[in-house]
Each structure stands twice: as structure tokens, then as C-alpha cells.
Amino acid sequence: MRRLTVVFLLGICVAGFSAVDSAVAEQTAAAQAATPATVTNGLIAYEGPKRDGDRVLSNHIWVMNPDGSAKRMISPPTIEGAAVSPGLPKWSADGTRIAFFGQLYPVGGGIVFAARLFVINPDGSGLRSIATVRHDAGDCCFFKPSWSPDGAEIAFVERTNLFGGKAVTVARTDGSGTRTLVHEPSRSGIGGGAAWSPDGRSVAYLRGTDSENLWLVAADGTNARQVLSLPLGSGGVSWYISGWSSAGQLVLSRGHGGQMELFLVGADGSGLREIPNLTLINGYSPSLSPDGKLVAFSNSALDVNVIAVDPRARSADHPNGREIANDGHWPDWQHCRRPGGCLTPTAANRRPTLTVSRLWVQRAADGQRKVHVKFVACDQVGDVLFLFVIARKVIGGRVRGDAVGAKVYLDTGQFRPRTRRCQAYRAALRMSQPLPFFGRGPYQFRLQLTDTGNPNGVPDRPQLRSRTVVR
């Protein structure tokens, strides 16, 4: 995550399966051979909060590199005039779009009044609502959606009644309508998610009290049939669909007793086998990387972790996976098909700039003061940016502390520069606290431009001009 600070005086504050099981090792090799050379491990999408210190302001969809660098928030805090709580992101098969669910509620809080299925581009552009999702008293969505291989439709599981009934529904990505593939009115019916087959001919889903029965249904809703009964073992077991591997095998996860294992099975229900030596402690929502060597998953602390499938590739310091995102869950791995790769340059390699042309203070009608600032922001990536201002008094040529004994932040202004372009802005920012010593200057204004306000980000060091503003 990056942070860029400008001071008025504007200054700069500155990997394969274990050989123990040869059958699974062969599966990894087959996955790599079956994956075109242009398909690589891309970005990871996940759900996470935007914070102001310890306070969560809102939840959003984010993307990041597999090592946790270059985190970018891509979903907006409001949609159609309502606050939105998004989640369960899923990349399209070609890696160019992300689908996610969003629950809408009144700005400022209240009861969820609608749930939608959305599609968005990885840079935050092109947001569209494509379907309304049935929900029950604010309880909407449980499993990630699944894209058809051609990107024309998305399958998802939705609740249909107060008794836990669910359906596998298909929505067209152009927003032209939905259709029901299968429907089970009882709680012991559909569960565990749904996944479109790589050839586009069928959709896999789970049924049963513990989602222990694997079913397939044709893409037109016909020929629904059970193809496998999954082992339950000792009590408290639940099965989930985690998607498809690059080799065309269905990835299943089994949760029980605070841990989760991953299994691979053929598209016809044959050849079920566990990935050996891989147990996710307190883990859920696993996503297998396109090369089959890594698994991204969430844990009970609501962090995103990555673990190597091969135990020999795991760090002794992080045997259960390495944290790459604090406060995040529901990760999903992009299958990158871009010739130059899909990863985002890390903060140390970016050179965003902020040039301020004018800054002045004006009293608003309610007596509070606003800081007005005109500036140009240039961003090489297109992150979501936020502007903060801190005002301090200059006495005898020296800065004399922050206002009211602490930093005085102004309400956040949100800006979205386009990728590799510069854009001019004019912002009027209301101070969140009064400045009792405001009178004759001079005053020092520090402007801080950041993508999310993460205080632990790596600072950028662009060349910015300095200026003293005297009021």
C-alpha cells in the first residue's frame, strides 16, 4: 500500500506438489501443461475494509499482487445513492472482469433493502449491476459466483425462502435477465456453491445436509444428476466448491474442526483425491493459483494468507501460510492472459506526483472553516486516492505543534485519476475539528495523498515543489 505526503512548506515525508504422492505431482505437471503459456498467476481480488485508524468506514473489493503489494480499492462506498457492502469477488475466466455481490442499505446505517450481483473492471471502471439477488432479512449471499467460460453468464446460489431453500441461478452479464437452473425448497437442498465447467456445458453444485453430494446440471437446466457422494468422516464436516483448476479438475474444500483440506476431482466425478500435506488451519475460502503451486485463503482472524502446496517450499517462520493482507477475506486468484503479465508495479517503482497551484481558507455558512485546494494529481496506476490536510501554526519561523494538541484532519476527499494520466481537481474540505488559534498566520498546511490511508505503506518519493502558504 502506498502513501504520498506533501508538506506546505510542501515537502516529502518521505512451489510444485510434494514428491511424496507421485499421482498428485503428475496432476500438477498436467495442470501446467494444460495451461497455455500465456496464462500466469495474476492479481488476487478480495473483500476488505477501508479504515480511519481503528474505525472501519466501509467495506470494499480490493486487488493486490500475490505478495500483498500494490493493494488497490476498486469498489465505491455508495452505489445508486445507497451504501453498499460488497463481498465474494470472483474473476472471469479471461481475467478481465470481477463479479461480486453487494448488499445495499441506507447511507448512515439501516436494514439491507436490496442485494445485487455486480461486475467491475480490475481498475475500478465499468461498474454495472447485472441482477437482483433474492435475500432474507439481510442474509444474502454465501458462496462466490462463477463465470461461464465465454463470460456471457454468471451462475450463483441464492436463498429462495424462509426455510433455507436455495436455487442455482444464472444471470446474463449484459444485464438482460436471469434464469433458474435448479431449485430445492428445503434447507438440506443446495449448498456449498456452484461452478461452471471449463467447457461451458454444465454447472457443478452440491446438495445434502452437509453438501456431501456432488451434482451436475446441463447449462440449459436439464439432466441434473448426482455424480459423487463425498466422504463425511467424523461429525461436523461441510463441503464447498472452490472452483476449477487449470487442468480442468474441480477443486473442492472440506471443512471440519477448525481446519480445511483441498481435494481434486474429475469433471465427471471420478478420481477424487486429496492434495497431500496441505491443511489450512482455521482457514476458509481457498483459491488455488493458476500454476497449482499456491493457495490463497482466509483465516479466522479475517486475514488473507498464501501457502505453498509443496511443504518443502513453505517458510519455517510461516508453516501455516504467510499473511499478505490484514483485514481481508474471500480471496480469488486471477488467471492472467496478458502477454506482459497482470501484476501491478510495487510502490517503490511508482512515481505519482501532486502539484498544488492554490490553497486558501474560507469560513462556511455554519461558521466552520473549509480549506480549498486546487491541484493536479498524476498517477501511473490509477489507484483510488484520498486527500488529507493537517494545519499547524508557525511561530517564530518554527512549526509549533498540531492544532488542538493533535493532528487536525479534514474530511476525506476521494479522487480517481485515470491510469497513466494526470487530472486537475478542486476540492473543498471541511475541517473535522475547529482550529481555535486560527487568526493571523503564517500556517503550515501538510497535504497527504494516499490510496487508502494505510499508515504502514511504503512512501513514494517523487519530486514535488515546495511552497509556503501565509494566511
Tab-separated table of C-alpha atoms in Angstrom:
chain	number	residue	atom	x	y	z
A	1	MET	CA	0.000	0.000	0.000
A	2	ARG	CA	1.434	3.379	-0.760
A	3	ARG	CA	1.354	6.717	0.938
A	4	LEU	CA	2.455	10.022	-0.570
A	5	THR	CA	2.946	13.086	1.657
A	6	VAL	CA	3.377	16.705	0.603
A	7	VAL	CA	4.102	19.497	3.115
A	8	PHE	CA	3.212	23.187	2.898
A	9	LEU	CA	6.087	24.079	3.062
A	10	LEU	CA	5.308	21.238	0.573
A	11	GLY	CA	7.993	18.682	1.440
A	12	ILE	CA	8.234	14.974	1.128
A	13	CYS	CA	7.859	12.662	4.044
A	14	VAL	CA	9.025	10.895	2.774
A	15	ALA	CA	6.330	-24.068	-5.441
A	16	GLY	CA	5.128	-27.837	-7.208
A	17	PHE	CA	3.352	-30.671	-5.309
A	18	SER	CA	5.211	-32.885	-2.862
A	19	ALA	CA	7.019	-35.823	-4.385
A	20	VAL	CA	5.578	-37.988	-1.606
A	21	ASP	CA	2.498	-38.512	-3.712
A	22	SER	CA	3.518	-39.067	-7.324
A	23	ALA	CA	-0.061	-39.110	-8.559
A	24	VAL	CA	-0.663	-35.598	-7.303
A	25	ALA	CA	2.732	-34.482	-8.629
A	26	GLU	CA	1.646	-35.720	-12.032
A	27	GLN	CA	-1.563	-33.743	-11.667
A	28	THR	CA	0.433	-30.563	-11.096
A	29	ALA	CA	2.527	-31.201	-14.167
A	30	ALA	CA	-0.631	-31.889	-16.157
A	31	ALA	CA	-2.139	-28.627	-14.905
A	32	GLN	CA	0.888	-26.690	-16.051
A	33	ALA	CA	0.955	-28.449	-19.400
A	34	ALA	CA	-2.772	-27.903	-19.928
A	35	THR	CA	-2.453	-24.201	-19.118
A	36	PRO	CA	-1.468	-22.077	-22.122
A	37	ALA	CA	1.925	-20.421	-21.805
A	38	THR	CA	0.222	-17.026	-21.673
A	39	VAL	CA	-1.774	-17.932	-18.534
A	40	THR	CA	0.074	-16.956	-15.364
A	41	ASN	CA	-0.659	-16.182	-11.730
A	42	GLY	CA	-2.293	-12.777	-11.749
A	43	LEU	CA	-3.757	-10.499	-9.116
A	44	ILE	CA	-5.732	-11.586	-6.069
A	45	ALA	CA	-9.147	-9.993	-5.513
A	46	TYR	CA	-10.588	-9.941	-2.002
A	47	GLU	CA	-13.023	-8.184	0.305
A	48	GLY	CA	-11.616	-5.820	2.910
A	49	PRO	CA	-12.372	-2.632	4.856
A	50	LYS	CA	-11.330	0.956	4.389
A	51	ARG	CA	-10.230	2.300	7.756
A	52	ASP	CA	-9.692	5.585	9.522
A	53	GLY	CA	-7.305	4.395	12.212
A	54	ASP	CA	-9.119	1.616	14.072
A	55	ARG	CA	-12.517	2.672	12.748
A	56	VAL	CA	-13.935	0.793	9.750
A	57	LEU	CA	-15.500	3.278	7.367
A	58	SER	CA	-16.792	0.849	4.755
A	59	ASN	CA	-16.075	-2.485	3.083
A	60	HIS	CA	-14.781	-2.732	-0.468
A	61	ILE	CA	-13.435	-5.016	-3.151
A	62	TRP	CA	-9.649	-4.822	-3.433
A	63	VAL	CA	-6.993	-6.265	-5.730
A	64	MET	CA	-3.328	-6.892	-4.935
A	65	ASN	CA	-0.252	-8.715	-6.125
A	66	PRO	CA	0.279	-12.272	-4.800
A	67	ASP	CA	2.936	-10.989	-2.384
A	68	GLY	CA	0.482	-8.471	-0.894
A	69	SER	CA	1.990	-5.409	-2.577
A	70	ALA	CA	0.181	-2.743	-4.595
A	71	LYS	CA	-3.189	-3.054	-2.853
A	72	ARG	CA	-5.919	-1.092	-4.608
A	73	MET	CA	-9.502	-0.492	-3.557
A	74	ILE	CA	-11.694	-0.718	-6.660
A	75	SER	CA	-15.321	-0.620	-5.496
A	76	PRO	CA	-17.055	2.627	-4.460
A	77	PRO	CA	-18.596	3.231	-0.992
A	78	THR	CA	-22.008	4.077	-2.460
A	79	ILE	CA	-23.967	2.845	-5.470
A	80	GLU	CA	-27.195	4.398	-6.744
A	81	GLY	CA	-27.296	6.685	-3.706
A	82	ALA	CA	-27.126	3.802	-1.223
A	83	ALA	CA	-24.297	2.461	0.907
A	84	VAL	CA	-23.030	-0.894	-0.309
A	85	SER	CA	-21.402	-3.810	1.491
A	86	PRO	CA	-19.647	-5.856	-1.216
A	87	GLY	CA	-18.162	-9.325	-0.967
A	88	LEU	CA	-17.332	-12.688	-2.527
A	89	PRO	CA	-15.368	-11.445	-5.563
A	90	LYS	CA	-14.781	-13.811	-8.488
A	91	TRP	CA	-12.569	-13.261	-11.548
A	92	SER	CA	-13.869	-14.012	-15.012
A	93	ALA	CA	-12.215	-16.878	-16.869
A	94	ASP	CA	-10.258	-14.480	-19.089
A	95	GLY	CA	-9.109	-12.418	-16.110
A	96	THR	CA	-10.560	-9.127	-17.366
A	97	ARG	CA	-13.535	-8.620	-15.008
A	98	ILE	CA	-14.617	-9.283	-11.433
A	99	ALA	CA	-18.100	-10.249	-10.268
A	100	PHE	CA	-19.196	-9.613	-6.683
A	101	PHE	CA	-22.311	-9.405	-4.544
A	102	GLY	CA	-23.357	-6.149	-2.918
A	103	GLN	CA	-25.936	-5.572	-0.212
A	104	LEU	CA	-27.472	-2.089	-0.337
A	105	TYR	CA	-28.580	-0.191	2.756
A	106	PRO	CA	-29.291	3.446	3.659
A	107	VAL	CA	-26.295	5.753	3.949
A	108	GLY	CA	-25.579	6.152	7.655
A	109	GLY	CA	-26.835	2.678	8.549
A	110	GLY	CA	-30.025	0.684	8.484
A	111	ILE	CA	-31.515	-2.548	7.189
A	112	VAL	CA	-30.434	-4.070	3.909
A	113	PHE	CA	-33.147	-3.354	1.355
A	114	ALA	CA	-31.639	-4.927	-1.759
A	115	ALA	CA	-28.908	-7.291	-2.898
A	116	ARG	CA	-27.337	-7.174	-6.333
A	117	LEU	CA	-24.799	-9.002	-8.446
A	118	PHE	CA	-22.244	-6.548	-9.853
A	119	VAL	CA	-19.482	-6.670	-12.444
A	120	ILE	CA	-16.461	-4.358	-12.365
A	121	ASN	CA	-13.142	-3.996	-14.175
A	122	PRO	CA	-9.903	-4.547	-12.216
A	123	ASP	CA	-9.101	-0.815	-12.338
A	124	GLY	CA	-12.446	0.121	-10.774
A	125	SER	CA	-14.096	1.239	-14.003
A	126	GLY	CA	-17.144	-0.234	-15.726
A	127	LEU	CA	-19.201	-0.986	-12.611
A	128	ARG	CA	-22.594	-2.454	-13.562
A	129	SER	CA	-25.444	-4.124	-11.710
A	130	ILE	CA	-26.496	-7.176	-13.720
A	131	ALA	CA	-29.037	-8.920	-11.464
A	132	THR	CA	-31.084	-8.601	-8.292
A	133	VAL	CA	-30.332	-11.367	-5.794
A	134	ARG	CA	-33.056	-12.738	-3.551
A	135	HIS	CA	-32.243	-12.353	0.127
A	136	ASP	CA	-33.840	-12.986	3.503
A	137	ALA	CA	-33.797	-10.333	6.242
A	138	GLY	CA	-30.438	-9.039	5.114
A	139	ASP	CA	-28.998	-12.522	4.674
A	140	CYS	CA	-27.948	-12.587	1.058
A	141	CYS	CA	-25.011	-14.443	-0.281
A	142	PHE	CA	-22.968	-17.361	0.926
A	143	PHE	CA	-20.776	-18.553	-1.936
A	144	LYS	CA	-18.783	-16.950	-4.717
A	145	PRO	CA	-20.428	-16.621	-8.127
A	146	SER	CA	-18.990	-18.497	-11.122
A	147	TRP	CA	-18.422	-17.178	-14.654
A	148	SER	CA	-19.183	-19.133	-17.804
A	149	PRO	CA	-16.020	-19.668	-19.910
A	150	ASP	CA	-17.186	-17.176	-22.549
A	151	GLY	CA	-18.008	-14.526	-19.928
A	152	ALA	CA	-21.619	-14.209	-21.101
A	153	GLU	CA	-23.272	-15.621	-17.951
A	154	ILE	CA	-22.650	-15.972	-14.215
A	155	ALA	CA	-24.043	-18.781	-12.046
A	156	PHE	CA	-24.682	-18.238	-8.340
A	157	VAL	CA	-26.547	-19.735	-5.386
A	158	GLU	CA	-29.281	-17.591	-3.825
A	159	ARG	CA	-31.758	-18.100	-0.996
A	160	THR	CA	-35.364	-18.509	-2.119
A	161	ASN	CA	-37.491	-18.824	1.045
A	162	LEU	CA	-37.515	-18.511	4.834
A	163	PHE	CA	-36.868	-22.236	5.258
A	164	GLY	CA	-33.372	-22.231	3.796
A	165	GLY	CA	-34.351	-23.160	0.266
A	166	LYS	CA	-31.836	-22.246	-2.410
A	167	ALA	CA	-31.520	-22.170	-6.181
A	168	VAL	CA	-28.718	-22.152	-8.713
A	169	THR	CA	-29.484	-19.078	-10.815
A	170	VAL	CA	-27.794	-17.851	-13.988
A	171	ALA	CA	-27.573	-14.143	-14.863
A	172	ARG	CA	-26.517	-12.736	-18.208
A	173	THR	CA	-23.606	-10.333	-17.827
A	174	ASP	CA	-25.236	-7.792	-20.120
A	175	GLY	CA	-27.996	-7.434	-17.511
A	176	SER	CA	-30.714	-8.754	-19.812
A	177	GLY	CA	-32.143	-11.311	-17.394
A	178	THR	CA	-31.804	-14.380	-15.179
A	179	ARG	CA	-32.961	-17.988	-15.258
A	180	THR	CA	-33.108	-20.792	-12.704
A	181	LEU	CA	-31.143	-23.968	-13.361
A	182	VAL	CA	-32.199	-25.952	-10.269
A	183	HIS	CA	-34.225	-25.180	-7.155
A	184	GLU	CA	-34.503	-27.008	-3.837
A	185	PRO	CA	-37.025	-25.584	-1.347
A	186	SER	CA	-35.603	-27.274	1.774
A	187	ARG	CA	-32.604	-26.424	3.930
A	188	SER	CA	-30.988	-29.770	3.147
A	189	GLY	CA	-31.014	-28.991	-0.554
A	190	ILE	CA	-28.441	-26.893	-2.421
A	191	GLY	CA	-25.317	-25.692	-0.630
A	192	GLY	CA	-21.587	-25.310	-0.973
A	193	GLY	CA	-21.616	-23.116	-4.076
A	194	ALA	CA	-21.742	-23.703	-7.828
A	195	ALA	CA	-19.082	-23.737	-10.553
A	196	TRP	CA	-19.344	-23.588	-14.317
A	197	SER	CA	-17.413	-26.333	-16.114
A	198	PRO	CA	-14.430	-25.245	-18.263
A	199	ASP	CA	-16.208	-26.426	-21.446
A	200	GLY	CA	-19.338	-24.431	-20.588
A	201	ARG	CA	-21.647	-27.418	-20.932
A	202	SER	CA	-22.611	-27.928	-17.287
A	203	VAL	CA	-22.637	-26.404	-13.809
A	204	ALA	CA	-21.453	-28.319	-10.744
A	205	TYR	CA	-23.165	-27.816	-7.405
A	206	LEU	CA	-23.531	-29.562	-4.038
A	207	ARG	CA	-26.610	-30.949	-2.320
A	208	GLY	CA	-27.325	-32.573	1.026
A	209	THR	CA	-27.395	-31.653	4.703
A	210	ASP	CA	-23.601	-31.225	4.717
A	211	SER	CA	-23.318	-30.512	0.981
A	212	GLU	CA	-21.893	-34.000	0.632
A	213	ASN	CA	-23.352	-34.898	-2.763
A	214	LEU	CA	-21.798	-33.568	-5.977
A	215	TRP	CA	-24.268	-32.900	-8.796
A	216	LEU	CA	-24.033	-31.696	-12.369
A	217	VAL	CA	-26.734	-29.947	-14.377
A	218	ALA	CA	-26.603	-29.076	-18.055
A	219	ALA	CA	-26.197	-25.387	-18.882
A	220	ASP	CA	-29.798	-25.300	-20.127
A	221	GLY	CA	-31.109	-26.657	-16.796
A	222	THR	CA	-31.722	-30.232	-17.952
A	223	ASN	CA	-30.201	-33.564	-16.952
A	224	ALA	CA	-29.479	-32.766	-13.293
A	225	ARG	CA	-27.732	-35.817	-11.853
A	226	GLN	CA	-25.627	-36.865	-8.883
A	227	VAL	CA	-22.109	-37.938	-9.850
A	228	LEU	CA	-20.421	-38.474	-6.472
A	229	SER	CA	-21.075	-38.931	-2.750
A	230	LEU	CA	-18.331	-37.213	-0.790
A	231	PRO	CA	-16.928	-38.722	2.427
A	232	LEU	CA	-18.064	-37.069	5.624
A	233	GLY	CA	-15.725	-38.736	8.131
A	234	SER	CA	-16.370	-37.744	11.736
A	235	GLY	CA	-19.119	-35.234	12.502
A	236	GLY	CA	-19.134	-31.527	11.732
A	237	VAL	CA	-17.967	-31.785	8.135
A	238	SER	CA	-19.037	-29.409	5.367
A	239	TRP	CA	-18.029	-29.462	1.699
A	240	TYR	CA	-17.593	-26.458	-0.595
A	241	ILE	CA	-16.802	-25.846	-4.242
A	242	SER	CA	-13.668	-23.725	-4.652
A	243	GLY	CA	-13.586	-23.587	-8.462
A	244	TRP	CA	-11.754	-25.366	-11.264
A	245	SER	CA	-8.032	-25.976	-11.659
A	246	SER	CA	-6.177	-25.036	-14.828
A	247	ALA	CA	-6.144	-28.743	-15.695
A	248	GLY	CA	-9.952	-28.859	-15.733
A	249	GLN	CA	-10.459	-30.567	-12.373
A	250	LEU	CA	-12.997	-29.394	-9.823
A	251	VAL	CA	-11.390	-28.073	-6.633
A	252	LEU	CA	-13.361	-28.997	-3.510
A	253	SER	CA	-12.675	-27.996	0.082
A	254	ARG	CA	-13.732	-29.875	3.205
A	255	GLY	CA	-14.015	-28.009	6.485
A	256	HIS	CA	-14.153	-29.604	9.919
A	257	GLY	CA	-12.787	-28.991	13.398
A	258	GLY	CA	-11.229	-25.629	12.571
A	259	GLN	CA	-9.259	-26.845	9.571
A	260	MET	CA	-9.787	-27.329	5.863
A	261	GLU	CA	-8.373	-29.701	3.243
A	262	LEU	CA	-8.453	-29.426	-0.540
A	263	PHE	CA	-9.465	-32.162	-2.995
A	264	LEU	CA	-9.373	-32.549	-6.770
A	265	VAL	CA	-11.953	-34.474	-8.765
A	266	GLY	CA	-12.629	-35.016	-12.444
A	267	ALA	CA	-15.414	-33.142	-14.191
A	268	ASP	CA	-17.424	-36.385	-14.301
A	269	GLY	CA	-16.993	-37.060	-10.557
A	270	SER	CA	-14.184	-39.575	-10.981
A	271	GLY	CA	-10.749	-39.712	-9.407
A	272	LEU	CA	-11.389	-37.876	-6.130
A	273	ARG	CA	-8.140	-37.362	-4.222
A	274	GLU	CA	-6.880	-35.080	-1.509
A	275	ILE	CA	-3.975	-32.703	-2.110
A	276	PRO	CA	-1.435	-34.201	0.307
A	277	ASN	CA	0.327	-32.400	3.151
A	278	LEU	CA	-1.928	-29.367	2.873
A	279	THR	CA	-4.153	-28.386	5.787
A	280	LEU	CA	-5.444	-24.854	6.221
A	281	ILE	CA	-5.574	-24.122	9.953
A	282	ASN	CA	-8.666	-22.056	10.784
A	283	GLY	CA	-8.915	-21.475	7.044
A	284	TYR	CA	-11.776	-20.981	4.621
A	285	SER	CA	-12.476	-19.757	1.082
A	286	PRO	CA	-9.341	-21.229	-0.560
A	287	SER	CA	-8.344	-20.272	-4.102
A	288	LEU	CA	-5.806	-22.387	-5.999
A	289	SER	CA	-3.324	-20.399	-8.094
A	290	PRO	CA	-3.366	-20.966	-11.872
A	291	ASP	CA	0.012	-22.756	-11.733
A	292	GLY	CA	-1.238	-25.045	-8.947
A	293	LYS	CA	1.644	-24.184	-6.622
A	294	LEU	CA	-0.012	-21.792	-4.171
A	295	VAL	CA	-3.289	-21.437	-2.286
A	296	ALA	CA	-4.704	-18.101	-1.138
A	297	PHE	CA	-7.180	-18.389	1.736
A	298	SER	CA	-8.816	-16.521	4.605
A	299	ASN	CA	-8.400	-17.411	8.249
A	300	SER	CA	-10.457	-16.919	11.387
A	301	ALA	CA	-8.653	-13.624	12.071
A	302	LEU	CA	-10.069	-12.326	8.760
A	303	ASP	CA	-6.673	-12.071	7.100
A	304	VAL	CA	-5.654	-13.227	3.621
A	305	ASN	CA	-2.823	-15.744	3.589
A	306	VAL	CA	-0.874	-17.603	0.921
A	307	ILE	CA	0.596	-21.066	1.439
A	308	ALA	CA	2.699	-23.244	-0.864
A	309	VAL	CA	1.154	-26.543	-1.914
A	310	ASP	CA	4.555	-28.228	-1.667
A	311	PRO	CA	5.525	-28.317	2.037
A	312	ARG	CA	9.214	-28.026	1.082
A	313	ALA	CA	8.510	-24.553	-0.312
A	314	ARG	CA	6.992	-23.252	2.930
A	315	SER	CA	8.847	-20.921	5.225
A	316	ALA	CA	9.828	-22.280	8.625
A	317	ASP	CA	8.582	-18.999	10.101
A	318	HIS	CA	5.183	-19.351	8.412
A	319	PRO	CA	4.359	-23.072	8.180
A	320	ASN	CA	0.617	-22.335	8.029
A	321	GLY	CA	0.878	-19.633	5.382
A	322	ARG	CA	2.122	-16.070	5.145
A	323	GLU	CA	-0.221	-13.139	5.716
A	324	ILE	CA	-0.455	-10.848	2.689
A	325	ALA	CA	-3.476	-8.739	3.687
A	326	ASN	CA	-4.674	-7.763	7.114
A	327	ASP	CA	-8.449	-7.408	7.452
A	328	GLY	CA	-9.424	-9.290	4.309
A	329	HIS	CA	-11.251	-12.384	3.214
A	330	TRP	CA	-12.785	-14.278	0.277
A	331	PRO	CA	-9.621	-14.138	-1.908
A	332	ASP	CA	-9.820	-15.176	-5.553
A	333	TRP	CA	-6.924	-15.653	-7.966
A	334	GLN	CA	-6.840	-14.112	-11.433
A	335	HIS	CA	-5.870	-16.286	-14.402
A	336	CYS	CA	-3.738	-13.744	-16.218
A	337	ARG	CA	-3.683	-13.916	-20.019
A	338	ARG	CA	-1.992	-10.582	-20.709
A	339	PRO	CA	1.331	-11.058	-22.570
A	340	GLY	CA	3.161	-8.610	-20.328
A	341	GLY	CA	1.631	-10.000	-17.138
A	342	CYS	CA	-1.061	-8.576	-14.877
A	343	LEU	CA	0.851	-7.635	-11.746
A	344	THR	CA	0.936	-4.019	-10.589
A	345	PRO	CA	4.267	-2.234	-10.007
A	346	THR	CA	5.105	-2.026	-6.323
A	347	ALA	CA	5.057	1.301	-4.519
A	348	ALA	CA	8.832	1.715	-4.759
A	349	ASN	CA	8.597	1.698	-8.547
A	350	ARG	CA	5.711	4.142	-8.900
A	351	ARG	CA	6.174	7.833	-9.427
A	352	PRO	CA	2.862	9.568	-8.748
A	353	THR	CA	3.027	13.332	-8.334
A	354	LEU	CA	0.968	16.035	-6.669
A	355	THR	CA	1.275	19.676	-7.733
A	356	VAL	CA	-0.705	22.273	-5.779
A	357	SER	CA	-1.485	25.515	-7.584
A	358	ARG	CA	-3.513	27.274	-4.885
A	359	LEU	CA	-4.697	26.807	-1.290
A	360	TRP	CA	-6.900	29.104	0.759
A	361	VAL	CA	-9.132	29.001	3.856
A	362	GLN	CA	-12.735	30.208	3.835
A	363	ARG	CA	-15.375	30.311	6.565
A	364	ALA	CA	-18.518	28.325	5.684
A	365	ALA	CA	-22.079	29.425	6.437
A	366	ASP	CA	-22.159	27.333	9.633
A	367	GLY	CA	-19.064	29.053	10.989
A	368	GLN	CA	-16.697	26.193	10.326
A	369	ARG	CA	-13.798	26.739	8.001
A	370	LYS	CA	-13.072	24.908	4.786
A	371	VAL	CA	-9.706	24.503	3.159
A	372	HIS	CA	-9.944	24.938	-0.599
A	373	VAL	CA	-7.185	23.474	-2.703
A	374	LYS	CA	-6.553	23.272	-6.443
A	375	PHE	CA	-4.071	20.648	-7.559
A	376	VAL	CA	-3.050	18.235	-10.285
A	377	ALA	CA	-2.506	14.534	-9.482
A	378	CYS	CA	-0.630	12.234	-11.833
A	379	ASP	CA	-0.817	8.510	-11.176
A	380	GLN	CA	0.839	5.713	-13.103
A	381	VAL	CA	-1.529	3.031	-11.806
A	382	GLY	CA	-4.974	4.544	-11.338
A	383	ASP	CA	-5.413	3.849	-7.642
A	384	VAL	CA	-8.229	5.314	-5.613
A	385	LEU	CA	-6.693	8.321	-3.876
A	386	PHE	CA	-7.664	10.254	-0.764
A	387	LEU	CA	-6.569	13.734	0.289
A	388	PHE	CA	-5.988	14.690	3.922
A	389	VAL	CA	-4.921	18.107	5.232
A	390	ILE	CA	-3.249	18.880	8.556
A	391	ALA	CA	-2.885	22.517	9.651
A	392	ARG	CA	-0.230	23.730	12.097
A	393	LYS	CA	0.793	27.200	13.289
A	394	VAL	CA	4.199	28.686	12.503
A	395	ILE	CA	5.590	30.884	15.306
A	396	GLY	CA	8.979	32.500	15.092
A	397	GLY	CA	9.785	30.593	11.960
A	398	ARG	CA	9.180	27.245	13.654
A	399	VAL	CA	6.205	24.882	13.474
A	400	ARG	CA	4.525	24.825	16.871
A	401	GLY	CA	2.714	21.505	17.056
A	402	ASP	CA	-0.576	20.356	15.683
A	403	ALA	CA	-3.832	22.174	16.245
A	404	VAL	CA	-5.663	21.365	19.472
A	405	GLY	CA	-2.709	19.241	20.581
A	406	ALA	CA	-3.303	16.612	17.887
A	407	LYS	CA	-3.404	16.359	14.170
A	408	VAL	CA	-6.429	18.038	12.662
A	409	TYR	CA	-7.724	16.061	9.732
A	410	LEU	CA	-10.209	17.346	7.249
A	411	ASP	CA	-12.915	15.170	5.805
A	412	THR	CA	-11.501	12.867	3.196
A	413	GLY	CA	-11.799	13.875	-0.424
A	414	GLN	CA	-11.865	10.932	-2.830
A	415	PHE	CA	-10.281	11.131	-6.266
A	416	ARG	CA	-9.840	8.596	-9.039
A	417	PRO	CA	-7.103	9.591	-11.511
A	418	ARG	CA	-7.187	7.573	-14.710
A	419	THR	CA	-4.390	5.151	-15.417
A	420	ARG	CA	-1.209	6.843	-16.686
A	421	ARG	CA	-2.865	10.222	-16.851
A	422	CYS	CA	-2.885	13.494	-14.958
A	423	GLN	CA	-6.063	15.143	-13.803
A	424	ALA	CA	-6.811	18.556	-12.289
A	425	TYR	CA	-9.026	18.817	-9.202
A	426	ARG	CA	-10.531	21.459	-6.976
A	427	ALA	CA	-11.524	20.244	-3.514
A	428	ALA	CA	-13.284	21.974	-0.620
A	429	LEU	CA	-12.500	20.088	2.573
A	430	ARG	CA	-14.375	20.789	5.803
A	431	MET	CA	-12.276	20.520	8.939
A	432	SER	CA	-13.338	17.681	11.205
A	433	GLN	CA	-12.224	19.766	14.235
A	434	PRO	CA	-12.179	23.532	14.798
A	435	LEU	CA	-8.880	25.414	14.888
A	436	PRO	CA	-9.189	27.734	17.917
A	437	PHE	CA	-5.908	29.545	17.185
A	438	PHE	CA	-6.864	30.419	13.615
A	439	GLY	CA	-6.069	34.073	13.151
A	440	ARG	CA	-3.109	35.770	11.628
A	441	GLY	CA	-0.642	33.400	10.061
A	442	PRO	CA	1.601	32.070	8.884
A	443	TYR	CA	0.307	28.493	8.962
A	444	GLN	CA	1.793	25.334	7.589
A	445	PHE	CA	-0.541	23.025	5.671
A	446	ARG	CA	0.508	19.445	5.118
A	447	LEU	CA	-1.346	17.683	2.317
A	448	GLN	CA	-1.264	13.912	2.340
A	449	LEU	CA	-2.313	11.970	-0.740
A	450	THR	CA	-2.818	8.265	-0.106
A	451	ASP	CA	-4.599	5.343	-1.723
A	452	THR	CA	-6.303	4.060	1.433
A	453	GLY	CA	-4.744	5.797	4.386
A	454	ASN	CA	-2.773	2.700	5.366
A	455	PRO	CA	-0.204	4.085	7.834
A	456	ASN	CA	2.189	1.192	7.213
A	457	GLY	CA	2.544	1.690	3.480
A	458	VAL	CA	5.873	2.291	1.730
A	459	PRO	CA	6.231	6.024	0.960
A	460	ASP	CA	6.822	7.161	-2.591
A	461	ARG	CA	9.481	9.766	-3.245
A	462	PRO	CA	8.509	11.823	-6.296
A	463	GLN	CA	9.997	15.253	-6.929
A	464	LEU	CA	7.394	17.767	-5.682
A	465	ARG	CA	7.722	21.523	-5.388
A	466	SER	CA	7.546	23.299	-2.041
A	467	ARG	CA	5.572	26.352	-1.087
A	468	THR	CA	4.674	28.345	1.999
A	469	VAL	CA	1.065	29.457	2.384
A	470	VAL	CA	0.601	32.521	4.580
A	471	ARG	CA	-2.868	33.414	5.749
